[in-house]
Amino acid sequence: SGKQRQALAAYEKALELDPDDDLKNLVVSTHRDIEDNRDMAELEGDECTEKEDYSGALNHYLRALQLDPQSEYLAGKLQAVKSLKEAAIKSSKRDGDLCFRAQNFGKAVEHYARVLKHESNDADALSRLDRATKAQTQLVEKRVALAHMQLSVGEYAQGVVQLREALYLDPSRTDV
């Protein structure tokens, strides 16, 4: 993008010194390439925004803005995506905290993981995710232990209920 702009400036300078049709065509072609690249970067940013991939959208809009630094429209899109990203992170943390307090640790894990999708280096979200994951594991272990105890004394219906609950809490468990 910067190299295209530098080349365009050089072509335009040469055109001032020697107005040549081939050089005019080269300048027009370079302008068109820059516009096409800008439009493509903007389109990719729009697609990322629709998928809630705000980091990807930011990268594409930044690239588009480098190709068209005077565009208030692109600057506005960039700012809007920054706001959407911040709101998504804040909302996911809040929802994760609510689920954690309600002891719905699986949902808390999902919300904290969503924060990390938007901001992979968020130490606070990593800490919350770790805490929720550990709490979920402990709850599953308690259910499994209770089920084994109930099954050993012949309370099969209650044991099965505990195992189902443990499996619901952590479907990845193959030992339940």
PDB file of C-alpha atoms in Angstrom:
ATOM      1  CA  SER A   1       0.000   0.000   0.000  1.00  0.00           C
ATOM      2  CA  GLY A   2       2.753   2.457   0.918  1.00  0.00           C
ATOM      3  CA  LYS A   3       4.827   1.266  -2.025  1.00  0.00           C
ATOM      4  CA  GLN A   4       1.905   1.830  -4.385  1.00  0.00           C
ATOM      5  CA  ARG A   5       1.511   5.376  -3.072  1.00  0.00           C
ATOM      6  CA  GLN A   6       5.251   6.018  -3.501  1.00  0.00           C
ATOM      7  CA  ALA A   7       5.172   4.659  -7.040  1.00  0.00           C
ATOM      8  CA  LEU A   8       2.136   6.798  -7.838  1.00  0.00           C
ATOM      9  CA  ALA A   9       3.877   9.921  -6.528  1.00  0.00           C
ATOM     10  CA  ALA A  10       6.937   9.119  -8.668  1.00  0.00           C
ATOM     11  CA  TYR A  11       4.768   8.547 -11.748  1.00  0.00           C
ATOM     12  CA  GLU A  12       2.895  11.815 -11.187  1.00  0.00           C
ATOM     13  CA  LYS A  13       6.178  13.714 -10.753  1.00  0.00           C
ATOM     14  CA  ALA A  14       7.501  12.206 -13.992  1.00  0.00           C
ATOM     15  CA  LEU A  15       4.237  13.079 -15.732  1.00  0.00           C
ATOM     16  CA  GLU A  16       4.665  16.730 -14.728  1.00  0.00           C
ATOM     17  CA  LEU A  17       8.132  16.740 -16.277  1.00  0.00           C
ATOM     18  CA  ASP A  18       7.155  14.853 -19.440  1.00  0.00           C
ATOM     19  CA  PRO A  19       3.421  14.602 -20.236  1.00  0.00           C
ATOM     20  CA  ASP A  20       3.427  11.276 -22.041  1.00  0.00           C
ATOM     21  CA  ASP A  21       0.340   9.162 -22.879  1.00  0.00           C
ATOM     22  CA  ASP A  22       1.950   5.935 -21.659  1.00  0.00           C
ATOM     23  CA  LEU A  23       2.826   7.592 -18.373  1.00  0.00           C
ATOM     24  CA  LYS A  24      -0.730   8.994 -18.067  1.00  0.00           C
ATOM     25  CA  ASN A  25      -2.082   5.476 -18.552  1.00  0.00           C
ATOM     26  CA  LEU A  26       0.295   4.172 -15.894  1.00  0.00           C
ATOM     27  CA  VAL A  27      -0.844   6.854 -13.439  1.00  0.00           C
ATOM     28  CA  VAL A  28      -4.517   6.086 -14.127  1.00  0.00           C
ATOM     29  CA  SER A  29      -3.861   2.347 -13.807  1.00  0.00           C
ATOM     30  CA  THR A  30      -2.020   2.805 -10.503  1.00  0.00           C
ATOM     31  CA  HIS A  31      -4.883   4.971  -9.168  1.00  0.00           C
ATOM     32  CA  ARG A  32      -7.325   2.243 -10.168  1.00  0.00           C
ATOM     33  CA  ASP A  33      -5.214  -0.466  -8.461  1.00  0.00           C
ATOM     34  CA  ILE A  34      -5.077   1.536  -5.247  1.00  0.00           C
ATOM     35  CA  GLU A  35      -8.847   2.075  -5.320  1.00  0.00           C
ATOM     36  CA  ASP A  36      -9.471  -1.615  -6.018  1.00  0.00           C
ATOM     37  CA  ASN A  37      -7.210  -2.658  -3.135  1.00  0.00           C
ATOM     38  CA  ARG A  38      -8.902  -0.149  -0.838  1.00  0.00           C
ATOM     39  CA  ASP A  39     -12.359  -1.403  -1.827  1.00  0.00           C
ATOM     40  CA  MET A  40     -11.284  -5.024  -1.296  1.00  0.00           C
ATOM     41  CA  ALA A  41      -9.861  -4.250   2.147  1.00  0.00           C
ATOM     42  CA  GLU A  42     -13.074  -2.431   3.088  1.00  0.00           C
ATOM     43  CA  LEU A  43     -15.219  -5.330   1.861  1.00  0.00           C
ATOM     44  CA  GLU A  44     -13.133  -7.821   3.854  1.00  0.00           C
ATOM     45  CA  GLY A  45     -13.514  -5.552   6.894  1.00  0.00           C
ATOM     46  CA  ASP A  46     -17.287  -5.523   6.415  1.00  0.00           C
ATOM     47  CA  GLU A  47     -17.357  -9.328   6.165  1.00  0.00           C
ATOM     48  CA  CYS A  48     -15.297  -9.689   9.346  1.00  0.00           C
ATOM     49  CA  THR A  49     -17.615  -7.261  11.145  1.00  0.00           C
ATOM     50  CA  GLU A  50     -20.646  -9.333  10.149  1.00  0.00           C
ATOM     51  CA  LYS A  51     -18.944 -12.431  11.615  1.00  0.00           C
ATOM     52  CA  GLU A  52     -18.072 -10.498  14.796  1.00  0.00           C
ATOM     53  CA  ASP A  53     -14.372 -10.934  14.008  1.00  0.00           C
ATOM     54  CA  TYR A  54     -13.576  -7.420  15.167  1.00  0.00           C
ATOM     55  CA  SER A  55      -9.793  -7.886  15.234  1.00  0.00           C
ATOM     56  CA  GLY A  56      -9.844  -8.992  11.601  1.00  0.00           C
ATOM     57  CA  ALA A  57     -12.140  -6.106  10.692  1.00  0.00           C
ATOM     58  CA  LEU A  58      -9.791  -3.630  12.366  1.00  0.00           C
ATOM     59  CA  ASN A  59      -6.844  -4.963  10.358  1.00  0.00           C
ATOM     60  CA  HIS A  60      -8.725  -4.709   7.055  1.00  0.00           C
ATOM     61  CA  TYR A  61     -10.068  -1.203   7.754  1.00  0.00           C
ATOM     62  CA  LEU A  62      -6.579  -0.062   8.770  1.00  0.00           C
ATOM     63  CA  ARG A  63      -5.234  -1.388   5.475  1.00  0.00           C
ATOM     64  CA  ALA A  64      -8.017   0.412   3.574  1.00  0.00           C
ATOM     65  CA  LEU A  65      -7.276   3.610   5.482  1.00  0.00           C
ATOM     66  CA  GLN A  66      -3.585   3.352   4.599  1.00  0.00           C
ATOM     67  CA  LEU A  67      -4.619   3.270   0.947  1.00  0.00           C
ATOM     68  CA  ASP A  68      -7.008   6.203   1.391  1.00  0.00           C
ATOM     69  CA  PRO A  69      -5.751   8.193   4.406  1.00  0.00           C
ATOM     70  CA  GLN A  70      -8.153  11.091   3.822  1.00  0.00           C
ATOM     71  CA  SER A  71     -11.308   8.957   4.004  1.00  0.00           C
ATOM     72  CA  GLU A  72     -13.498  10.040   6.901  1.00  0.00           C
ATOM     73  CA  TYR A  73     -15.865   7.225   5.934  1.00  0.00           C
ATOM     74  CA  LEU A  74     -13.185   4.558   6.524  1.00  0.00           C
ATOM     75  CA  ALA A  75     -12.032   6.301   9.704  1.00  0.00           C
ATOM     76  CA  GLY A  76     -15.638   6.168  10.905  1.00  0.00           C
ATOM     77  CA  LYS A  77     -15.896   2.445  10.152  1.00  0.00           C
ATOM     78  CA  LEU A  78     -12.648   1.835  12.016  1.00  0.00           C
ATOM     79  CA  GLN A  79     -13.924   3.723  15.062  1.00  0.00           C
ATOM     80  CA  ALA A  80     -17.281   1.910  14.937  1.00  0.00           C
ATOM     81  CA  VAL A  81     -15.561  -1.497  14.933  1.00  0.00           C
ATOM     82  CA  LYS A  82     -13.359  -0.458  17.865  1.00  0.00           C
ATOM     83  CA  SER A  83     -16.529   0.435  19.776  1.00  0.00           C
ATOM     84  CA  LEU A  84     -18.228  -2.847  18.816  1.00  0.00           C
ATOM     85  CA  LYS A  85     -15.194  -4.815  19.970  1.00  0.00           C
ATOM     86  CA  GLU A  86     -15.063  -3.006  23.314  1.00  0.00           C
ATOM     87  CA  ALA A  87     -18.810  -3.530  23.832  1.00  0.00           C
ATOM     88  CA  ALA A  88     -18.573  -7.243  22.970  1.00  0.00           C
ATOM     89  CA  ILE A  89     -15.729  -7.732  25.442  1.00  0.00           C
ATOM     90  CA  LYS A  90     -17.525  -5.844  28.209  1.00  0.00           C
ATOM     91  CA  SER A  91     -20.794  -7.698  27.577  1.00  0.00           C
ATOM     92  CA  SER A  92     -19.151 -11.130  27.523  1.00  0.00           C
ATOM     93  CA  LYS A  93     -17.286 -10.450  30.771  1.00  0.00           C
ATOM     94  CA  ARG A  94     -20.490  -9.244  32.442  1.00  0.00           C
ATOM     95  CA  ASP A  95     -22.449 -12.266  31.213  1.00  0.00           C
ATOM     96  CA  GLY A  96     -19.644 -14.607  32.289  1.00  0.00           C
ATOM     97  CA  ASP A  97     -19.646 -13.067  35.766  1.00  0.00           C
ATOM     98  CA  LEU A  98     -23.430 -13.423  36.041  1.00  0.00           C
ATOM     99  CA  CYS A  99     -23.253 -17.077  35.019  1.00  0.00           C
ATOM    100  CA  PHE A 100     -20.377 -17.727  37.410  1.00  0.00           C
ATOM    101  CA  ARG A 101     -22.321 -16.237  40.339  1.00  0.00           C
ATOM    102  CA  ALA A 102     -25.310 -18.397  39.360  1.00  0.00           C
ATOM    103  CA  GLN A 103     -22.932 -21.398  39.362  1.00  0.00           C
ATOM    104  CA  ASN A 104     -23.586 -21.990  35.675  1.00  0.00           C
ATOM    105  CA  PHE A 105     -19.890 -22.567  35.086  1.00  0.00           C
ATOM    106  CA  GLY A 106     -20.222 -24.035  31.595  1.00  0.00           C
ATOM    107  CA  LYS A 107     -21.913 -20.869  30.322  1.00  0.00           C
ATOM    108  CA  ALA A 108     -19.388 -18.738  32.197  1.00  0.00           C
ATOM    109  CA  VAL A 109     -16.621 -20.591  30.367  1.00  0.00           C
ATOM    110  CA  GLU A 110     -18.337 -19.867  27.028  1.00  0.00           C
ATOM    111  CA  HIS A 111     -18.608 -16.141  27.788  1.00  0.00           C
ATOM    112  CA  TYR A 112     -15.006 -15.795  28.946  1.00  0.00           C
ATOM    113  CA  ALA A 113     -13.817 -17.724  25.882  1.00  0.00           C
ATOM    114  CA  ARG A 114     -15.753 -15.248  23.725  1.00  0.00           C
ATOM    115  CA  VAL A 115     -13.782 -12.405  25.336  1.00  0.00           C
ATOM    116  CA  LEU A 116     -10.569 -14.161  24.337  1.00  0.00           C
ATOM    117  CA  LYS A 117     -11.849 -14.505  20.773  1.00  0.00           C
ATOM    118  CA  HIS A 118     -11.924 -10.705  20.618  1.00  0.00           C
ATOM    119  CA  GLU A 119      -8.828 -10.027  22.727  1.00  0.00           C
ATOM    120  CA  SER A 120      -6.593 -13.072  23.055  1.00  0.00           C
ATOM    121  CA  ASN A 121      -4.169 -11.421  25.481  1.00  0.00           C
ATOM    122  CA  ASP A 122      -6.771 -10.289  28.020  1.00  0.00           C
ATOM    123  CA  ALA A 123      -5.183 -11.456  31.290  1.00  0.00           C
ATOM    124  CA  ASP A 124      -8.355 -10.752  33.260  1.00  0.00           C
ATOM    125  CA  ALA A 125     -10.460 -12.927  30.931  1.00  0.00           C
ATOM    126  CA  LEU A 126      -7.826 -15.676  31.031  1.00  0.00           C
ATOM    127  CA  SER A 127      -7.948 -15.632  34.831  1.00  0.00           C
ATOM    128  CA  ARG A 128     -11.755 -15.706  34.893  1.00  0.00           C
ATOM    129  CA  LEU A 129     -11.815 -18.523  32.328  1.00  0.00           C
ATOM    130  CA  ASP A 130      -9.375 -20.548  34.411  1.00  0.00           C
ATOM    131  CA  ARG A 131     -11.435 -19.987  37.573  1.00  0.00           C
ATOM    132  CA  ALA A 132     -14.692 -20.973  35.834  1.00  0.00           C
ATOM    133  CA  THR A 133     -13.102 -24.050  34.253  1.00  0.00           C
ATOM    134  CA  LYS A 134     -11.794 -25.214  37.629  1.00  0.00           C
ATOM    135  CA  ALA A 135     -15.165 -24.610  39.283  1.00  0.00           C
ATOM    136  CA  GLN A 136     -16.918 -26.550  36.520  1.00  0.00           C
ATOM    137  CA  THR A 137     -14.484 -29.452  36.906  1.00  0.00           C
ATOM    138  CA  GLN A 138     -14.990 -29.526  40.687  1.00  0.00           C
ATOM    139  CA  LEU A 139     -18.762 -29.534  40.300  1.00  0.00           C
ATOM    140  CA  VAL A 140     -18.598 -32.390  37.792  1.00  0.00           C
ATOM    141  CA  GLU A 141     -16.290 -34.348  40.116  1.00  0.00           C
ATOM    142  CA  LYS A 142     -18.745 -33.877  42.990  1.00  0.00           C
ATOM    143  CA  ARG A 143     -21.630 -35.136  40.834  1.00  0.00           C
ATOM    144  CA  VAL A 144     -19.628 -38.180  39.697  1.00  0.00           C
ATOM    145  CA  ALA A 145     -18.595 -39.014  43.282  1.00  0.00           C
ATOM    146  CA  LEU A 146     -22.180 -38.647  44.506  1.00  0.00           C
ATOM    147  CA  ALA A 147     -23.402 -40.861  41.663  1.00  0.00           C
ATOM    148  CA  HIS A 148     -20.884 -43.590  42.517  1.00  0.00           C
ATOM    149  CA  MET A 149     -21.946 -43.472  46.146  1.00  0.00           C
ATOM    150  CA  GLN A 150     -25.650 -43.670  45.237  1.00  0.00           C
ATOM    151  CA  LEU A 151     -25.066 -46.516  42.780  1.00  0.00           C
ATOM    152  CA  SER A 152     -23.062 -48.455  45.378  1.00  0.00           C
ATOM    153  CA  VAL A 153     -25.986 -48.385  47.848  1.00  0.00           C
ATOM    154  CA  GLY A 154     -28.556 -49.344  45.216  1.00  0.00           C
ATOM    155  CA  GLU A 155     -30.028 -45.871  44.584  1.00  0.00           C
ATOM    156  CA  TYR A 156     -29.780 -46.356  40.837  1.00  0.00           C
ATOM    157  CA  ALA A 157     -32.272 -43.695  39.729  1.00  0.00           C
ATOM    158  CA  GLN A 158     -30.578 -40.979  41.776  1.00  0.00           C
ATOM    159  CA  GLY A 159     -27.133 -42.143  40.629  1.00  0.00           C
ATOM    160  CA  VAL A 160     -28.161 -41.949  36.984  1.00  0.00           C
ATOM    161  CA  VAL A 161     -29.568 -38.450  37.569  1.00  0.00           C
ATOM    162  CA  GLN A 162     -26.205 -37.336  38.995  1.00  0.00           C
ATOM    163  CA  LEU A 163     -24.298 -38.877  36.083  1.00  0.00           C
ATOM    164  CA  ARG A 164     -26.598 -37.191  33.571  1.00  0.00           C
ATOM    165  CA  GLU A 165     -26.100 -33.873  35.347  1.00  0.00           C
ATOM    166  CA  ALA A 166     -22.320 -34.366  35.302  1.00  0.00           C
ATOM    167  CA  LEU A 167     -22.435 -35.164  31.589  1.00  0.00           C
ATOM    168  CA  TYR A 168     -24.646 -32.140  30.952  1.00  0.00           C
ATOM    169  CA  LEU A 169     -22.157 -29.928  32.781  1.00  0.00           C
ATOM    170  CA  ASP A 170     -19.207 -31.312  30.832  1.00  0.00           C
ATOM    171  CA  PRO A 171     -20.175 -33.204  27.653  1.00  0.00           C
ATOM    172  CA  SER A 172     -16.507 -33.815  26.850  1.00  0.00           C
ATOM    173  CA  ARG A 173     -16.160 -36.221  29.777  1.00  0.00           C
ATOM    174  CA  THR A 174     -15.874 -39.762  28.445  1.00  0.00           C
ATOM    175  CA  ASP A 175     -15.679 -41.385  31.884  1.00  0.00           C
ATOM    176  CA  VAL A 176     -19.218 -40.431  32.887  1.00  0.00           C
TER     177      VAL A 176
END
